[in-house]
Tab-separated table of C-alpha atoms in Angstrom:
chain	number	residue	atom	x	y	z
A	1	MET	CA	32.454	8.307	-41.019
A	2	ASN	CA	31.841	11.522	-42.869
A	3	THR	CA	35.058	13.435	-42.384
A	4	LYS	CA	38.589	12.256	-41.842
A	5	ASN	CA	39.355	15.549	-40.154
A	6	ASP	CA	37.027	14.757	-37.353
A	7	LEU	CA	39.232	13.601	-34.496
A	8	ILE	CA	36.437	11.634	-32.906
A	9	ALA	CA	35.635	10.002	-36.176
A	10	ARG	CA	39.262	8.998	-36.641
A	11	MET	CA	39.482	7.708	-33.112
A	12	MET	CA	36.348	5.655	-33.509
A	13	ASP	CA	36.810	4.472	-37.038
A	14	ASP	CA	37.788	0.988	-35.949
A	15	MET	CA	34.524	0.599	-34.084
A	16	GLN	CA	31.527	-1.009	-35.700
A	17	GLU	CA	29.238	1.493	-37.385
A	18	ASP	CA	26.192	0.252	-35.458
A	19	LEU	CA	27.996	0.802	-32.187
A	20	ILE	CA	29.076	4.321	-33.133
A	21	VAL	CA	25.521	5.196	-34.108
A	22	PHE	CA	24.227	3.741	-30.848
A	23	ILE	CA	26.688	5.787	-28.817
A	24	LYS	CA	26.044	9.013	-30.716
A	25	ASP	CA	22.289	8.598	-30.543
A	26	ASN	CA	21.921	7.414	-26.972
A	27	VAL	CA	24.958	8.018	-24.806
A	28	ASP	CA	25.596	11.715	-24.394
A	29	SER	CA	26.342	11.785	-20.662
A	30	PHE	CA	28.073	9.767	-17.990
A	31	VAL	CA	24.771	9.523	-16.123
A	32	LYS	CA	23.176	7.819	-19.129
A	33	TRP	CA	26.166	5.488	-19.357
A	34	ASP	CA	25.708	4.591	-15.679
A	35	LEU	CA	21.991	4.037	-16.157
A	36	ILE	CA	22.474	1.845	-19.226
A	37	ARG	CA	25.021	-0.221	-17.327
A	38	PHE	CA	22.721	-0.471	-14.328
A	39	PHE	CA	19.823	-1.806	-16.394
A	40	TYR	CA	22.146	-4.137	-18.288
A	41	GLU	CA	23.379	-5.643	-15.024
A	42	ASN	CA	19.926	-5.681	-13.428
A	43	PRO	CA	17.722	-6.342	-16.451
A	44	HIS	CA	14.520	-7.054	-14.523
A	45	THR	CA	14.507	-3.842	-12.536
A	46	ILE	CA	11.190	-1.995	-12.391
A	47	ASP	CA	11.314	1.135	-10.322
A	48	SER	CA	10.719	4.820	-9.856
A	49	VAL	CA	13.089	7.729	-10.480
A	50	GLU	CA	13.803	8.089	-6.772
A	51	ASN	CA	14.692	4.446	-6.271
A	52	ILE	CA	16.765	4.146	-9.437
A	53	ALA	CA	18.641	7.256	-8.309
A	54	ARG	CA	19.293	5.529	-4.990
A	55	TYR	CA	20.467	2.312	-6.667
A	56	THR	CA	22.887	4.207	-8.890
A	57	GLY	CA	24.127	6.574	-6.211
A	58	ARG	CA	22.791	9.697	-7.901
A	59	SER	CA	20.230	12.317	-7.014
A	60	PRO	CA	16.703	12.045	-8.449
A	61	GLY	CA	17.249	15.344	-10.234
A	62	ALA	CA	20.325	13.967	-11.979
A	63	VAL	CA	18.606	10.874	-13.356
A	64	GLN	CA	15.041	12.006	-14.005
A	65	GLY	CA	15.643	13.678	-17.364
A	66	GLU	CA	18.140	11.039	-18.456
A	67	LEU	CA	15.720	8.199	-17.742
A	68	ALA	CA	13.028	9.992	-19.714
A	69	GLU	CA	15.383	10.461	-22.673
A	70	LEU	CA	16.462	6.820	-22.598
A	71	ALA	CA	12.789	5.887	-22.662
A	72	THR	CA	12.155	8.254	-25.579
A	73	HIS	CA	15.000	6.567	-27.460
A	74	GLY	CA	13.485	3.148	-26.792
A	75	LEU	CA	16.186	1.788	-24.497
A	76	LEU	CA	13.853	1.841	-21.503
A	77	GLU	CA	10.132	1.412	-21.135
A	78	GLU	CA	8.290	4.050	-19.162
A	79	ASN	CA	4.975	3.271	-17.502
A	80	LYS	CA	2.747	5.287	-15.230
A	81	VAL	CA	1.937	3.348	-12.086
A	82	GLY	CA	-0.451	5.527	-10.175
A	83	ARG	CA	1.244	8.902	-10.211
A	84	MET	CA	4.715	7.447	-10.501
A	85	ALA	CA	6.796	7.148	-13.634
A	86	VAL	CA	8.307	3.683	-13.522
A	87	TYR	CA	11.169	2.517	-15.719
A	88	ALA	CA	12.224	-0.907	-16.951
A	89	LEU	CA	14.656	-2.123	-19.589
A	90	SER	CA	13.198	-2.470	-23.077
A	91	SER	CA	11.983	-5.992	-23.721
A	92	ASP	CA	13.003	-5.695	-27.402
A	93	PRO	CA	15.745	-8.319	-27.980
A	94	LYS	CA	17.400	-6.119	-30.621
A	95	VAL	CA	17.697	-3.200	-28.208
A	96	ARG	CA	19.008	-5.494	-25.477
A	97	GLN	CA	21.651	-6.812	-27.871
A	98	GLN	CA	22.713	-3.258	-28.773
A	99	ILE	CA	23.060	-2.471	-25.081
A	100	ALA	CA	25.059	-5.656	-24.502
A	101	ASP	CA	27.373	-4.726	-27.382
A	102	PHE	CA	27.848	-1.242	-25.957
A	103	ILE	CA	28.636	-2.538	-22.465
A	104	GLN	CA	31.055	-5.074	-23.896
A	105	ALA	CA	32.809	-2.318	-25.854
A	106	SER	CA	32.878	-0.032	-22.830
A	107	ASN	CA	34.679	-2.753	-20.898
A	108	ASP	CA	37.285	-3.116	-23.634
A	109	PRO	CA	40.428	-1.108	-22.767
A	110	LYS	CA	40.844	-0.361	-26.460
A	111	PHE	CA	37.437	1.244	-26.882
A	112	ARG	CA	36.682	2.598	-23.427
A	113	PRO	CA	38.910	5.711	-23.742
A	114	LYS	CA	37.303	6.479	-27.084
A	115	ILE	CA	33.828	6.385	-25.602
A	116	ILE	CA	34.981	8.612	-22.754
A	117	PHE	CA	36.536	11.031	-25.230
A	118	HIS	CA	33.324	11.095	-27.233
A	119	LEU	CA	31.403	11.959	-24.075
A	120	LEU	CA	33.832	14.650	-22.957
A	121	LYS	CA	33.915	16.165	-26.386
A	122	GLY	CA	30.250	16.332	-27.156
A	123	MET	CA	28.253	16.248	-24.130
A	124	LYS	CA	26.416	17.954	-21.458
A	125	ALA	CA	27.768	16.541	-18.238
B	1	MET	CA	-3.361	-34.721	2.821
B	2	ASN	CA	-3.033	-31.588	0.690
B	3	GLN	CA	-0.400	-31.480	-1.994
B	4	ARG	CA	2.711	-29.838	-0.557
B	5	VAL	CA	5.305	-27.483	-1.950
B	6	ASN	CA	8.781	-28.659	-0.972
B	7	THR	CA	11.066	-25.990	0.391
B	8	GLY	CA	14.236	-27.668	-0.834
B	9	VAL	CA	15.226	-28.380	2.783
B	10	PRO	CA	14.075	-31.919	3.600
B	11	GLY	CA	14.359	-31.390	7.352
B	12	LEU	CA	12.166	-28.297	7.186
B	13	ASP	CA	9.635	-30.114	5.009
B	14	LYS	CA	9.374	-32.749	7.747
B	15	MET	CA	8.785	-30.027	10.329
B	16	LEU	CA	6.048	-28.641	8.059
B	17	ASN	CA	4.381	-32.028	7.785
B	18	GLY	CA	5.454	-32.399	4.168
B	19	GLY	CA	6.106	-28.854	3.004
B	20	LEU	CA	4.317	-25.564	2.461
B	21	LEU	CA	0.738	-25.456	1.291
B	22	PRO	CA	0.328	-24.347	-2.335
B	23	GLN	CA	-0.611	-20.740	-3.080
B	24	THR	CA	0.038	-19.598	0.465
B	25	SER	CA	2.126	-16.816	2.009
B	26	ASN	CA	4.922	-18.026	4.235
B	27	LEU	CA	6.977	-15.772	6.466
B	28	VAL	CA	10.594	-16.508	7.401
B	29	GLU	CA	11.763	-14.172	10.127
B	30	GLY	CA	15.188	-13.941	11.691
B	31	ALA	CA	18.263	-11.977	12.608
B	32	PRO	CA	20.582	-10.546	9.948
B	33	GLY	CA	22.792	-13.181	8.362
B	34	CYS	CA	21.117	-16.186	9.907
B	35	GLY	CA	20.018	-17.721	6.611
B	36	LYS	CA	16.673	-16.248	5.551
B	37	SER	CA	17.729	-15.388	2.005
B	38	THR	CA	19.559	-18.697	1.647
B	39	LEU	CA	16.393	-20.557	2.575
B	40	GLY	CA	14.473	-18.373	0.154
B	41	MET	CA	16.885	-19.048	-2.703
B	42	GLN	CA	16.787	-22.764	-1.879
B	43	PHE	CA	12.989	-22.666	-2.095
B	44	ILE	CA	13.194	-21.003	-5.508
B	45	TYR	CA	15.942	-23.322	-6.766
B	46	GLU	CA	13.978	-26.386	-5.651
B	47	GLY	CA	11.051	-25.187	-7.738
B	48	THR	CA	13.147	-24.738	-10.850
B	49	GLN	CA	14.301	-28.342	-10.528
B	50	LYS	CA	10.700	-29.533	-10.343
B	51	GLY	CA	9.293	-27.601	-13.273
B	52	GLU	CA	8.001	-24.787	-11.079
B	53	PRO	CA	9.670	-21.580	-12.285
B	54	GLY	CA	10.259	-18.880	-9.722
B	55	ILE	CA	10.585	-15.164	-9.187
B	56	ILE	CA	12.868	-13.423	-6.727
B	57	LEU	CA	11.504	-9.987	-5.939
B	58	THR	CA	14.245	-8.111	-4.173
B	59	PHE	CA	13.759	-4.845	-2.332
B	60	GLU	CA	17.278	-4.644	-0.897
B	61	GLU	CA	19.995	-6.638	-2.587
B	62	PHE	CA	21.075	-6.203	-6.179
B	63	PRO	CA	20.399	-9.219	-8.432
B	64	GLN	CA	24.166	-9.655	-8.817
B	65	GLN	CA	24.294	-10.494	-5.122
B	66	TYR	CA	21.835	-13.375	-5.611
B	67	TYR	CA	23.770	-14.690	-8.609
B	68	ARG	CA	26.952	-14.687	-6.517
B	69	ASP	CA	25.412	-16.135	-3.362
B	70	ALA	CA	23.537	-18.846	-5.268
B	71	ALA	CA	26.712	-19.830	-7.103
B	72	THR	CA	28.403	-20.618	-3.787
B	73	TYR	CA	25.818	-23.384	-3.326
B	74	GLY	CA	26.192	-24.591	-6.907
B	75	TRP	CA	22.963	-22.980	-8.137
B	76	ASP	CA	23.472	-21.231	-11.467
B	77	PHE	CA	20.791	-18.546	-11.341
B	78	LYS	CA	22.025	-16.815	-14.496
B	79	LYS	CA	21.602	-20.058	-16.413
B	80	LEU	CA	18.136	-20.532	-14.936
B	81	GLU	CA	17.242	-17.019	-16.122
B	82	ARG	CA	18.467	-17.846	-19.615
B	83	GLU	CA	16.375	-21.029	-19.539
B	84	GLY	CA	13.289	-19.060	-18.550
B	85	LEU	CA	12.965	-20.720	-15.157
B	86	LEU	CA	13.823	-17.711	-13.021
B	87	ARG	CA	13.573	-13.930	-12.941
B	88	VAL	CA	15.357	-11.825	-10.344
B	89	ILE	CA	13.340	-8.614	-10.221
B	90	MET	CA	14.642	-5.559	-8.430
B	91	SER	CA	11.978	-3.132	-7.346
B	92	SER	CA	10.555	-1.348	-4.340
B	93	PRO	CA	7.491	-2.165	-2.244
B	94	GLU	CA	5.492	0.824	-3.457
B	95	VAL	CA	6.211	0.198	-7.143
B	96	SER	CA	5.754	-3.578	-7.070
B	97	LYS	CA	2.525	-3.314	-5.100
B	98	ALA	CA	1.089	-0.696	-7.456
B	99	ASP	CA	2.319	-2.585	-10.511
B	100	LEU	CA	0.729	-5.862	-9.388
B	101	GLU	CA	-2.564	-4.135	-8.685
B	102	ARG	CA	-2.953	-2.837	-12.228
B	103	VAL	CA	-4.050	-4.992	-15.136
B	104	ASN	CA	-1.211	-6.479	-17.178
B	105	GLY	CA	1.533	-4.765	-15.210
B	106	THR	CA	5.215	-5.367	-15.870
B	107	ILE	CA	5.690	-7.808	-12.985
B	108	GLU	CA	2.547	-9.703	-13.895
B	109	LYS	CA	3.859	-10.042	-17.448
B	110	MET	CA	7.120	-11.498	-16.118
B	111	ILE	CA	5.210	-13.959	-13.911
B	112	ASP	CA	3.123	-15.031	-16.886
B	113	ALA	CA	6.073	-15.164	-19.272
B	114	ILE	CA	7.830	-17.889	-17.290
B	115	HIS	CA	4.672	-19.455	-15.817
B	116	ALA	CA	6.027	-18.824	-12.341
B	117	LYS	CA	4.706	-20.928	-9.482
B	118	ARG	CA	6.885	-19.634	-6.660
B	119	ILE	CA	8.067	-16.248	-5.494
B	120	LEU	CA	10.560	-15.086	-2.895
B	121	VAL	CA	9.943	-11.576	-1.562
B	122	ASP	CA	13.155	-10.400	0.082
B	123	SER	CA	12.355	-8.670	2.285
B	124	ILE	CA	8.909	-7.679	3.443
B	125	SER	CA	10.570	-5.495	6.115
B	126	GLN	CA	10.904	-2.809	3.434
B	127	PHE	CA	7.129	-2.370	3.436
B	128	GLU	CA	7.465	-0.856	6.877
B	129	ARG	CA	8.756	2.378	5.356
B	130	MET	CA	5.407	2.825	3.579
B	131	SER	CA	3.456	3.507	6.744
B	132	GLU	CA	4.020	3.854	10.446
B	133	ASP	CA	0.414	2.981	11.142
B	134	PRO	CA	0.261	-0.787	11.825
B	135	VAL	CA	-3.296	-1.058	10.550
B	136	VAL	CA	-2.468	0.685	7.291
B	137	LEU	CA	0.688	-1.399	6.963
B	138	ARG	CA	-1.182	-4.620	7.561
B	139	ASN	CA	-3.694	-3.717	4.874
B	140	LEU	CA	-0.921	-2.815	2.418
B	141	ILE	CA	0.799	-6.153	2.937
B	142	TYR	CA	-2.485	-8.067	2.889
B	143	SER	CA	-3.370	-6.547	-0.477
B	144	PHE	CA	0.122	-7.228	-1.846
B	145	LEU	CA	0.024	-10.878	-0.754
B	146	ASN	CA	-3.405	-11.353	-2.250
B	147	SER	CA	-2.164	-10.064	-5.595
B	148	LEU	CA	0.476	-12.821	-5.499
B	149	LYS	CA	-2.101	-15.444	-4.528
B	150	ARG	CA	-4.285	-14.276	-7.400
B	151	LYS	CA	-1.430	-15.228	-9.708
B	152	GLY	CA	-1.349	-18.704	-8.153
B	153	LEU	CA	2.045	-18.240	-6.543
B	154	THR	CA	3.358	-19.890	-3.412
B	155	THR	CA	5.123	-17.068	-1.620
B	156	MET	CA	8.044	-17.031	0.784
B	157	LEU	CA	8.606	-13.701	2.513
B	158	THR	CA	11.633	-12.825	4.564
B	159	ARG	CA	11.546	-10.411	7.449
B	160	GLU	CA	14.503	-9.111	9.411
B	161	SER	CA	14.375	-9.154	13.187
B	162	SER	CA	15.469	-6.026	14.933
B	163	TYR	CA	17.591	-8.066	17.344
B	164	LEU	CA	20.632	-10.242	16.806
B	165	TRP	CA	20.433	-12.522	19.763
B	166	GLY	CA	17.739	-14.113	21.728
B	167	GLU	CA	14.188	-13.403	22.281
B	168	SER	CA	12.375	-10.914	20.244
B	169	ASP	CA	9.262	-9.912	21.861
B	170	THR	CA	7.480	-12.671	19.997
B	171	GLU	CA	4.093	-11.452	21.061
B	172	GLU	CA	4.956	-8.014	19.783
B	173	GLU	CA	6.124	-9.490	16.466
B	174	LEU	CA	2.896	-11.410	16.133
B	175	ASP	CA	0.783	-8.483	17.144
B	176	SER	CA	2.345	-6.264	14.493
B	177	GLY	CA	-0.230	-7.845	12.234
B	178	LEU	CA	1.946	-9.796	9.848
B	179	SER	CA	1.171	-13.108	11.529
B	180	PHE	CA	-2.500	-12.652	10.752
B	181	VAL	CA	-1.980	-12.231	7.037
B	182	VAL	CA	0.507	-15.043	6.443
B	183	ASP	CA	-0.303	-18.736	6.339
B	184	SER	CA	2.850	-19.957	7.998
B	185	TYR	CA	5.490	-18.397	10.195
B	186	ILE	CA	9.013	-19.784	10.537
B	187	THR	CA	11.570	-18.258	12.864
B	188	LEU	CA	15.358	-18.543	12.609
B	189	ARG	CA	17.460	-17.729	15.669
B	190	TYR	CA	21.010	-17.587	16.878
B	191	VAL	CA	21.485	-19.351	20.223
B	192	GLU	CA	24.513	-19.707	22.440
B	193	ILE	CA	25.202	-23.133	23.900
B	194	ASP	CA	28.434	-23.965	25.680
B	195	SER	CA	30.103	-20.839	24.318
B	196	THR	CA	29.253	-21.833	20.763
B	197	VAL	CA	26.902	-20.045	18.397
B	198	ASN	CA	24.234	-22.349	17.041
B	199	ARG	CA	21.323	-21.724	14.755
B	200	ALA	CA	17.780	-22.712	15.631
B	201	ILE	CA	14.635	-23.011	13.531
B	202	ILE	CA	11.058	-23.303	14.691
B	203	VAL	CA	7.760	-23.424	12.861
B	204	MET	CA	5.613	-21.008	14.842
B	205	LYS	CA	2.443	-21.660	12.908
B	206	ILE	CA	1.057	-23.155	9.735
B	207	ARG	CA	-2.544	-22.478	8.981
B	208	GLY	CA	-4.704	-25.518	8.365
B	209	SER	CA	-2.047	-28.089	9.096
B	210	ALA	CA	-0.260	-29.830	11.907
B	211	HIS	CA	3.465	-29.142	12.279
B	212	ASP	CA	6.421	-30.117	14.423
B	213	THR	CA	6.563	-27.794	17.407
B	214	ARG	CA	10.082	-28.723	18.457
B	215	ILE	CA	13.039	-26.389	18.027
B	216	PHE	CA	15.606	-27.792	15.609
B	217	GLN	CA	19.239	-27.044	14.958
B	218	PHE	CA	20.197	-26.003	11.469
B	219	ASP	CA	23.320	-25.054	9.596
B	220	ILE	CA	24.233	-23.390	6.335
B	221	GLY	CA	26.484	-25.820	4.484
B	222	ALA	CA	27.790	-26.338	0.982
B	223	GLN	CA	24.326	-27.309	-0.241
B	224	GLY	CA	22.480	-24.517	1.547
B	225	MET	CA	20.354	-24.936	4.646
B	226	GLU	CA	20.376	-28.286	6.415
B	227	VAL	CA	18.125	-28.974	9.382
B	228	GLY	CA	19.635	-31.229	12.019
B	229	LYS	CA	18.354	-32.672	15.240
B	230	PRO	CA	15.993	-31.031	17.672
B	231	PHE	CA	17.501	-29.336	20.695
B	232	GLU	CA	17.126	-31.566	23.701
B	233	GLY	CA	17.854	-31.067	27.341
B	234	GLN	CA	17.741	-27.301	27.157
B	235	GLU	CA	15.148	-24.737	27.844
B	236	GLY	CA	14.977	-21.093	26.937
B	237	ILE	CA	16.294	-21.699	23.393
B	238	LEU	CA	14.334	-18.757	22.066
B	239	SER	CA	15.954	-16.507	24.649
B	240	GLY	CA	19.253	-17.033	22.831
B	241	ALA	CA	20.991	-18.381	25.925
B	242	PRO	CA	19.380	-21.673	26.891
B	243	THR	CA	19.963	-23.446	30.160
B	244	ARG	CA	20.074	-27.161	30.783
B	245	MET	CA	16.916	-28.672	32.116
B	246	ALA	CA	16.998	-30.428	35.427
B	247	GLU	CA	18.103	-34.007	34.995
B	248	SER	CA	14.968	-35.268	36.638
B	249	PHE	CA	12.881	-33.319	34.143
B	250	ILE	CA	14.844	-34.801	31.296
B	251	LYS	CA	14.353	-38.276	32.641
B	252	ALA	CA	10.671	-37.687	33.051
B	253	PHE	CA	9.793	-35.945	29.812
B	254	VAL	CA	12.464	-36.184	27.153
B	255	LYS	CA	12.574	-39.271	24.976
B	256	ARG	CA	16.048	-40.683	24.476
């Protein structure tokens, strides 16, 4: 980490560097966290914004932008099926492993509060 | 005799004169909780044990639900996914239909990746939200089923009855159009006999093949669905509350 004065950095300094980078680059909202978990648990999901919103108990407006950003970052694949934007989990094994590592860390009582703190500190929602 | 696709339920295969016909669409219709998805999972599991990988395309339940339910019968679906013998795909009718219609769509890639031979679509009832017009709906489903046939898949579709007990308006069910586009039609029912709830199964039709027309008892046990003996000495089974036939009728017509 760059600065020892950074509280987040100090809190997260016992986490693997790759994991910290993954979180900082990709997980800047609780909605994204939910979506990543959803696709991790249901890795062969292929569906539209409206249906993914329904599956995750959110509104389409809440997930639309987040899905698009996750696709831009390479965690999801976005395809146009007719007029619909359809999302699926990236088929890249490396990306899937990063997601698995993140979910595993987020289930760890030691790391979970740190991820939550990171989100509360830096994020949009 | 044509090569048959075993359902994984020996008693049902006997009723079907050996099993389902390959690359056909086969409808399993019944009340909620009577065993449609179990039969479907059994059909998929049977394939994986015979070198015929399978797809479960779910429009309702989360994949986790299938993993859990299958595990209760000793079928490790997660392991089968890791071994490349199974994919549990969660999608919606509109997306899956559109995806299968395009060239090299995501679902088609998954089918090709595991060389799938079987697919369970659970449930086709969800298509009904796509159109209220029965003609339009029939065409939507017909096109969807043909896209699965094009991939060489033997398809089992589940459909939920709108009633819990007794007789659906079978004619109405058939006239809704689905019976015309599927190759076989199997109905599961709850029936009450002597104050006990029993389950009944009947093969309503199988295109291009003879089948057993009797109504059989079935149960969901530790190994999944098991078909028992045919109901005898009762009439009105499909009504949900059968009555005993006259003894003279039994003597005259029912083999002991």
